[in-house]
mmCIF file of C-alpha atoms in Angstrom:
data_model
loop_
_atom_site.group_PDB
_atom_site.id
_atom_site.type_symbol
_atom_site.label_atom_id
_atom_site.label_comp_id
_atom_site.label_asym_id
_atom_site.label_seq_id
_atom_site.Cartn_x
_atom_site.Cartn_y
_atom_site.Cartn_z
ATOM 1 C CA MET A 155 -16.474 -102.087 91.343
ATOM 2 C CA ASP A 156 -13.687 -99.503 91.023
ATOM 3 C CA LEU A 157 -16.229 -96.973 89.736
ATOM 4 C CA VAL A 158 -18.255 -97.427 92.930
ATOM 5 C CA ARG A 159 -15.112 -96.961 95.035
ATOM 6 C CA ILE A 160 -14.190 -93.797 93.148
ATOM 7 C CA ILE A 161 -17.686 -92.371 93.621
ATOM 8 C CA LEU A 162 -17.504 -93.205 97.329
ATOM 9 C CA ALA A 163 -14.036 -91.636 97.461
ATOM 10 C CA ILE A 164 -15.452 -88.387 96.114
ATOM 11 C CA ILE A 165 -18.301 -88.388 98.639
ATOM 12 C CA LEU A 166 -16.310 -89.687 101.628
ATOM 13 C CA PRO A 167 -12.614 -90.246 100.847
ATOM 14 C CA PRO A 168 -11.686 -92.501 103.805
ATOM 15 C CA LEU A 169 -14.495 -94.900 102.919
ATOM 16 C CA GLY A 170 -13.158 -95.383 99.398
ATOM 17 C CA VAL A 171 -9.658 -96.057 100.733
ATOM 18 C CA PHE A 172 -10.988 -98.428 103.394
ATOM 19 C CA LEU A 173 -12.842 -100.468 100.789
ATOM 20 C CA GLN A 174 -9.665 -100.682 98.707
ATOM 21 C CA VAL A 175 -6.909 -101.354 101.249
ATOM 22 C CA GLY A 176 -8.581 -101.848 104.641
ATOM 23 C CA LEU A 177 -7.315 -100.345 107.902
ATOM 24 C CA GLY A 178 -3.730 -99.882 106.774
ATOM 25 C CA LYS A 179 -1.454 -96.878 106.769
ATOM 26 C CA HIS A 180 -3.099 -95.416 103.661
ATOM 27 C CA PHE A 181 -6.453 -95.295 105.449
ATOM 28 C CA TRP A 182 -4.997 -93.265 108.329
ATOM 29 C CA ILE A 183 -3.075 -90.993 105.971
ATOM 30 C CA ASN A 184 -6.328 -90.358 104.123
ATOM 31 C CA ILE A 185 -8.149 -89.540 107.375
ATOM 32 C CA LEU A 186 -5.460 -86.962 108.141
ATOM 33 C CA LEU A 187 -5.547 -85.475 104.638
ATOM 34 C CA THR A 188 -9.343 -85.282 104.707
ATOM 35 C CA LEU A 189 -9.262 -83.473 108.044
ATOM 36 C CA LEU A 190 -6.649 -81.021 106.761
ATOM 37 C CA GLY A 191 -8.558 -80.386 103.548
ATOM 38 C CA TYR A 192 -11.295 -82.221 101.726
ATOM 39 C CA ILE A 193 -9.672 -81.967 98.266
ATOM 40 C CA PRO A 194 -6.324 -83.546 99.302
ATOM 41 C CA GLY A 195 -8.293 -86.432 100.794
ATOM 42 C CA ILE A 196 -10.161 -86.957 97.525
ATOM 43 C CA VAL A 197 -6.966 -86.817 95.452
ATOM 44 C CA HIS A 198 -5.227 -89.320 97.726
ATOM 45 C CA ALA A 199 -8.226 -91.671 97.736
ATOM 46 C CA VAL A 200 -8.569 -91.700 93.951
ATOM 47 C CA TRP A 201 -4.802 -92.179 93.609
ATOM 48 C CA ILE A 202 -4.849 -95.179 95.979
ATOM 49 C CA ILE A 203 -7.821 -96.754 94.184
ATOM 50 C CA ALA A 204 -6.269 -96.259 90.748
ATOM 51 C CA ARG A 205 -2.778 -97.374 91.825
ATOM 52 C CA THR A 206 -3.657 -100.586 93.620
ATOM 53 C CA GLY A 207 -6.059 -101.847 90.982
ATOM 54 C CA PRO A 208 -8.928 -104.247 91.628
ATOM 55 C CA ARG A 209 -8.921 -105.915 95.003
ATOM 56 C CA SER A 210 -9.068 -109.686 94.818
ATOM 57 C CA VAL A 211 -11.420 -111.214 97.365
#
């Protein structure tokens, strides 16, 4: 499932972060980074997905 999130993070970074952590502060930070520059948004999204590990449902 992390591979799917990483692929989504490359296509649309806020979506990958949302699927990982929900509507928390990291989601809004990623929205801001994506608006300021697409690459910083991707880097932040992949970092959040890799750092937090698999989400337990």
